[in-house]
Every structure is written in structure tokens, then in C-alpha cells.
Coordinates of C-alpha atoms in Angstrom, one line a residue:
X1 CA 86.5 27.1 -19.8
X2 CA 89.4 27.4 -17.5
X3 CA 89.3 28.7 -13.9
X4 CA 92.3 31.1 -13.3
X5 CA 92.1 31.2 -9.7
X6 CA 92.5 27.0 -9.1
X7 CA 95.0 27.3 -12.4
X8 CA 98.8 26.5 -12.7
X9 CA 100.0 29.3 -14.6
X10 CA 101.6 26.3 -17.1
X11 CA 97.5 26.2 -17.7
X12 CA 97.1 29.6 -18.1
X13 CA 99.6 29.7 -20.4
X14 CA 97.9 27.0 -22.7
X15 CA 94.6 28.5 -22.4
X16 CA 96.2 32.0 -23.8
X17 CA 97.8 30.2 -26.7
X18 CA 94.5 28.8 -27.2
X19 CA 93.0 31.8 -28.0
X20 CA 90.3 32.3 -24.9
X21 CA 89.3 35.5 -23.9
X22 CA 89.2 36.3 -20.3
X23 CA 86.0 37.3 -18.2
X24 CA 86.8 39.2 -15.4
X25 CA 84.2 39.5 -12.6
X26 CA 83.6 43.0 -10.7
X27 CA 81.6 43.2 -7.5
X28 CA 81.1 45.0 -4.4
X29 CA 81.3 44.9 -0.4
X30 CA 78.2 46.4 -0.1
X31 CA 75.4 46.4 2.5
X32 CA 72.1 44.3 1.0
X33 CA 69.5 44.9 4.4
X34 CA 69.4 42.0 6.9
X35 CA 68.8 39.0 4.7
X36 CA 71.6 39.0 1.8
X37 CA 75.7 39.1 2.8
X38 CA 78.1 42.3 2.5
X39 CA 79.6 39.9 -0.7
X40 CA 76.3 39.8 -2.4
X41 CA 77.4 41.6 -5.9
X42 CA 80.8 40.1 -5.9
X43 CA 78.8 36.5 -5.7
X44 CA 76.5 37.4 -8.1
X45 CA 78.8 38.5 -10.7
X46 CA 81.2 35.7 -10.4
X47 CA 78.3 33.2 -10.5
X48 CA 77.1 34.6 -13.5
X49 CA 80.5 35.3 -15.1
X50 CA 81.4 31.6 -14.4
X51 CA 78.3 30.5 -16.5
X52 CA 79.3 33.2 -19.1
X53 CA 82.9 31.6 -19.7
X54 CA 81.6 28.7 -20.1
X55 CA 79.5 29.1 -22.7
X56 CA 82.5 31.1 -24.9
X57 CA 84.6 28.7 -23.5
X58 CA 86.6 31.6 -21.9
X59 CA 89.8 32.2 -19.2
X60 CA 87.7 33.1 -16.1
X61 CA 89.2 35.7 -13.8
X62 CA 89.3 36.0 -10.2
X63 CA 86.6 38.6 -9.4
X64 CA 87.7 42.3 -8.4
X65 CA 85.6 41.8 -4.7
X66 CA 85.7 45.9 -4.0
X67 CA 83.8 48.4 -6.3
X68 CA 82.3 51.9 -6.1
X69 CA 79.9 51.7 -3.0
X70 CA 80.0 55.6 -2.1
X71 CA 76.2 55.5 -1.7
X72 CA 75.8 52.6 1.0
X73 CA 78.9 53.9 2.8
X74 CA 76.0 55.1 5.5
X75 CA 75.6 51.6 6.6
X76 CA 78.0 49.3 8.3
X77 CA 80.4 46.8 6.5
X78 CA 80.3 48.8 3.4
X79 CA 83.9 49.3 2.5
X80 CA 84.5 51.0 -1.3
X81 CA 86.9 52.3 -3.6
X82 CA 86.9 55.5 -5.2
X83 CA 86.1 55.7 -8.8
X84 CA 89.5 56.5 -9.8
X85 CA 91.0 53.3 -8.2
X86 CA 88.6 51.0 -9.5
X87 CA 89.1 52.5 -13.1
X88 CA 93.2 51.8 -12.6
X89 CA 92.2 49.0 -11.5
X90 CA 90.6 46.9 -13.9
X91 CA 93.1 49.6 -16.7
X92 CA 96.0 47.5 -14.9
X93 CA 94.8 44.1 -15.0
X94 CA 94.0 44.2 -18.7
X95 CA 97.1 46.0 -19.0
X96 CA 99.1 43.1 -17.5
X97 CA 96.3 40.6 -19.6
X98 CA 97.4 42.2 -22.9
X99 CA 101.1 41.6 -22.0
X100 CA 100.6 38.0 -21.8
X101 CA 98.9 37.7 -24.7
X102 CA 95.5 37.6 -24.3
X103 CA 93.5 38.9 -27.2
X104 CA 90.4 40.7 -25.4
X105 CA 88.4 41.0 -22.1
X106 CA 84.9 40.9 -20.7
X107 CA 84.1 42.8 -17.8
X108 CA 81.0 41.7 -16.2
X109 CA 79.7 43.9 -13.6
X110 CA 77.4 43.2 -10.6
X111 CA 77.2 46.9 -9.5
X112 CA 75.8 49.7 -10.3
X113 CA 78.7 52.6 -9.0
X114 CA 80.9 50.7 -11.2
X115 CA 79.5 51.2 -14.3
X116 CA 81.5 54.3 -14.8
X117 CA 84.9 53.3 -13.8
X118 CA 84.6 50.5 -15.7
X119 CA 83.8 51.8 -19.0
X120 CA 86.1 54.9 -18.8
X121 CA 89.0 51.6 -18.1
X122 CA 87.1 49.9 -21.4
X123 CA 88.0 53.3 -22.9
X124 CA 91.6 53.8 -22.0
X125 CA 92.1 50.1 -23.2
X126 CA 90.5 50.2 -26.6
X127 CA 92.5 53.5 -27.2
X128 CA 95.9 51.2 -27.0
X129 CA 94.7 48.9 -29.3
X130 CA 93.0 46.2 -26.8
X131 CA 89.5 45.2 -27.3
X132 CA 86.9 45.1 -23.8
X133 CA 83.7 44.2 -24.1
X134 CA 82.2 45.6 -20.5
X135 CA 78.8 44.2 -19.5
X136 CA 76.2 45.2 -16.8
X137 CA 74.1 42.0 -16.9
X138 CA 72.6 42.9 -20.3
X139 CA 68.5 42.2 -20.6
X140 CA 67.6 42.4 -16.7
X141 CA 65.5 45.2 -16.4
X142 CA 63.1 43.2 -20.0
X143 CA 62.9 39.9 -18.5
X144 CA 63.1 41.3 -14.7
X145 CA 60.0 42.8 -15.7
X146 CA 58.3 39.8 -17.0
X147 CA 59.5 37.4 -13.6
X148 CA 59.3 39.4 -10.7
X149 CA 55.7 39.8 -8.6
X150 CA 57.3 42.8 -6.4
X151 CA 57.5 46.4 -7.8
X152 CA 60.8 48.1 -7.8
X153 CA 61.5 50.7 -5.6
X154 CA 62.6 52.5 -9.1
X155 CA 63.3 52.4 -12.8
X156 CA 65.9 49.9 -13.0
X157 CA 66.2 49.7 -9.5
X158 CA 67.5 46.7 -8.0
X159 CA 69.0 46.4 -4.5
X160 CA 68.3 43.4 -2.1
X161 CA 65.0 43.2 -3.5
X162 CA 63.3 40.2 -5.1
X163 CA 65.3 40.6 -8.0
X164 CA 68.8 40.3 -6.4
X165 CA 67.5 37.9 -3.6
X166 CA 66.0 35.6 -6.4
X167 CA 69.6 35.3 -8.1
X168 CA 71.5 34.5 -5.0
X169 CA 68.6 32.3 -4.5
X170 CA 70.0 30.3 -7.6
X171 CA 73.6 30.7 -6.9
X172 CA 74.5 30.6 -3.2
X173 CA 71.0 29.6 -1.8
X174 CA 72.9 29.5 2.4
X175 CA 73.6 33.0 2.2
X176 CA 70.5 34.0 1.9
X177 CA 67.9 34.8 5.4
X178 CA 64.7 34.7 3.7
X179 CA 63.2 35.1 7.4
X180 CA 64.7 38.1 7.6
X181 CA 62.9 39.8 4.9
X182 CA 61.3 42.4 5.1
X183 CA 60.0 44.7 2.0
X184 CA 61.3 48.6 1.9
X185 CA 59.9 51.5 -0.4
X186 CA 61.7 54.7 0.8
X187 CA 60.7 57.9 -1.1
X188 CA 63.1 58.6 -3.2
X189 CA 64.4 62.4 -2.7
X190 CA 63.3 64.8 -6.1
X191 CA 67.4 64.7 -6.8
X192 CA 67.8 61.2 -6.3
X193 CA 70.2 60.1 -9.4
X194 CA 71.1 64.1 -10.4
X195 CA 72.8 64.6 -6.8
X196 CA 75.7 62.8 -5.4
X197 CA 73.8 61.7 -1.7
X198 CA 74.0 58.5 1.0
X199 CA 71.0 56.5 0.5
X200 CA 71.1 55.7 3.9
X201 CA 69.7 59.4 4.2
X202 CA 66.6 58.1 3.3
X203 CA 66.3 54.4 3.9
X204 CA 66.5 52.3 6.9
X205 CA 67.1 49.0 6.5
X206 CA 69.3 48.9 2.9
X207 CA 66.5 46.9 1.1
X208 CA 64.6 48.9 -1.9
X209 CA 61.8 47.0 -2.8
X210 CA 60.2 43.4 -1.6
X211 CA 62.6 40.9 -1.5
X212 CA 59.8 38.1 0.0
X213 CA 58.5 36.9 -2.9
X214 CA 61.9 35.3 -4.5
X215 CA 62.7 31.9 -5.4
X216 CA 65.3 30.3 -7.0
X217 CA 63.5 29.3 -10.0
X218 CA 62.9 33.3 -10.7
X219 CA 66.8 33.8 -10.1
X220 CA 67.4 30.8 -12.7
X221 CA 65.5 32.5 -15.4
X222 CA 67.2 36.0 -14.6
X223 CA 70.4 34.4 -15.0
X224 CA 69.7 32.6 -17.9
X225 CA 68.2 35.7 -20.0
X226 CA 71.8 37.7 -18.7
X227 CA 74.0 34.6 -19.8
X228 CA 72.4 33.9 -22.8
X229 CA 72.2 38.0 -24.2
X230 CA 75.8 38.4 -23.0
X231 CA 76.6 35.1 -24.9
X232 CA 75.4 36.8 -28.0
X233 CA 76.8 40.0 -27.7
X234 CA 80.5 38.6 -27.2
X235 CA 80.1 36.2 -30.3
X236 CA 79.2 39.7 -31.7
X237 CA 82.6 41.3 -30.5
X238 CA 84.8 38.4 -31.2
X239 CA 83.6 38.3 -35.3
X240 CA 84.4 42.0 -35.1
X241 CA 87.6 41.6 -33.7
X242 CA 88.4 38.0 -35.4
X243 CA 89.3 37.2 -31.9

């Protein structure tokens, strides 16, 4: 695994010719209540991404810190892109990663808004001949279900509670203010998720769940059940694409 961002590009360079693919991280400056940082997706998704590459020995990124945070725009210290920048965004990068001759890319995404940008940039790559493999921490909501004491505040729902607190937890245990948790179940509006809307509309404090009940050993396992189905799925793409 090489590290692009504390890389000369004379190591870069070799690590192309090499063959790795590259994993690009994309987070989020995003408000996570009063107990996790503004930076919390962008950690999480380089953390994870970092032990991703180095399992498929790959060419890790610097991670894309801004992402689609429309929703949490309500709260302070969210700052977010539109959809359309983030989708040129990550379209120019592998753009410029295809000209130097690497042979594919992973996107690993630690947001939810970006799920679309992401894979319509996936899209527009594949159609020039450039293969993307774009994950959004593949098996959490299976083995979230089997580590977790809280509920979630919703089907796949997993903001600042004791999912997300467990993996920062794991990965960048001073950031988080465990004494500042406090659990949050807002009533989720009947168009919630068929209606564009600020969540902050209907919830106070940014958390949606119970983040009190995290450890670090819970965010370990989460982490390892992401790594090792992403770690699959890539050996997966790579034999398709002899890459």
C-alpha cells in the first residue's frame, strides 16, 4: 500500500507501473450532535479506506473532505457541495487517474448524500472505458444489526449514533465526547426520504439514535465486516477486469 498524500510523485509513479489501483476516500463536513467532530465521515472513510488499500495492496488517495450535506445544512458548521460538483468532482480526478495510467478506482464513501453523485461519476467513467468500483461500506446495516445494543432512529439509519460513534471510537478515539452524549429519536415526518427537507426541521440536537452505548471494540468489528466484504468485492472486480 502506498500513501499518496506523504508520496513523492517519483513513488507514485512506481506504484502505477506496478499495477495498484487507487482508493479514493469521500467524506463530509457535516454536523454529528455535540459529541462527534464536523470531520466525522471524512475520518471515517479514510480510516476505513486506509485499511482497505492495504489489504489490496492499493494507491491510497487523499480523501475528498466536502460531500453532499444539503440535509444538515440547518445546523452550524455544515458546509456542502451540490450534487453536481461532487459528481465532477470525483468524474475529474479519475479522469486525471486514468491519464497517468492507473488501471481502476475505488470510491469508498462515508456519506450518505453522496451516494448519488458518486455512482452517476462511476457511470460517466465506465462509459469511457475506465473501470470504478464505488462502495458505501458494504455489509453495515447485517453485522450493525448483530453489534449494536441501541435501535436506529431508522432502517439503515446511521447518524452520530452508536454505530458511527463506535467506529470513530476505533479510529480516532480523542475526537470523540462520549460525555456529551445524549440519545435522540425524532419522529421522522410521513415524507421523510420521498421529499427533499432539512432534518434539522425535526431534530434538535443532530444525533438520530443512542450514541451511549459505543465502544471501540463494537467499531473494530464494524470495520472489520466493511474491510473484509469490500476486500472481496474488489478481488471480484479486479478478475473481471484482469486488473
Amino acid at each position: 500500500m502506498l500513501d499518496a498524500a506523504t508520496a513523492a510523485w517519483q513513488d507514485v509513479d512506481a506504484a502505477i507501473k506496478a499495477g495498484l489501483v487507487a482508493v479514493l476516500p469521500v467524506g463530509a463536513v457535516e454536523q454529528h450532535g455535540p459529541h462527534l467532530p464536523l470531520l466525522t465521515d471524512t475520518i471515517l472513510a479514510t480510516g476505513v479506506a486506509r485499511r482497505i488499500a492495504e489489504g489490496c495492496s492499493g494507491l491510497l488517495l487523499p480523501a475528498i473532505a466536502y460531500g453532499d450535506a444539503w440535509t444538515a445544512e440547518g445546523w452550524a458548521g455544515t458546509l456542502s457541495l451540490s450534487p453536481e460538483t461532487l459528481r465532477l468532482t470525483v468524474l475529474d480526478l479519475g479522469r486525471g487517474l486514468r491519464r497517468m495510467g492507473v488501471r481502476g478506482l475505488v470510491t469508498l464513501n462515508g456519506h450518505f448524500g453522496n451516494r448519488e453523485p458518486i455512482a452517476l461519476a462511476a457511470r460517466g467513467l465506465a462509459e469511457a472505458g475506465f473501470p470504478v468500483l464505488h462502495l458505501d461500506y458494504p455489509r453495515l446495516e447485517a453485522i450493525a444489526a448483530e453489534v449494536v445494543e441501541s435501535k436506529p432512529a431508522g432502517p439503515g439509519f446511521y447518524h452520530a449514533d452508536e454505530v458511527e460513534t463506535s467506529m470513530l471510537l476505533a479510529l480516532a478515539p480523542d475526537s470523540v465526547h462520549l460525555d456529551r452524549a445524549r440519545p435522540e429519536y425524532p419522529e421522522l415526518p410521513e415524507l421523510f426520504g420521498v421529499e427533499p427537507m432539512q432534518l434539522s426541521t425535526f431534530n434538535r440536537t443532530g444525533v438520530f439514535g443512542d450514541p451511549r452505548p459505543a465502544t471501540a471494540e463494537k467499531g473494530e468489528r464494524l470495520i472489520g465486516a466493511i474491510v473484509a466484504e469490500s476486500l472481496r468485492l474488489i478481488e471480484i472486480w479486479r478478475a473481471k477486469w484482469g486488473i
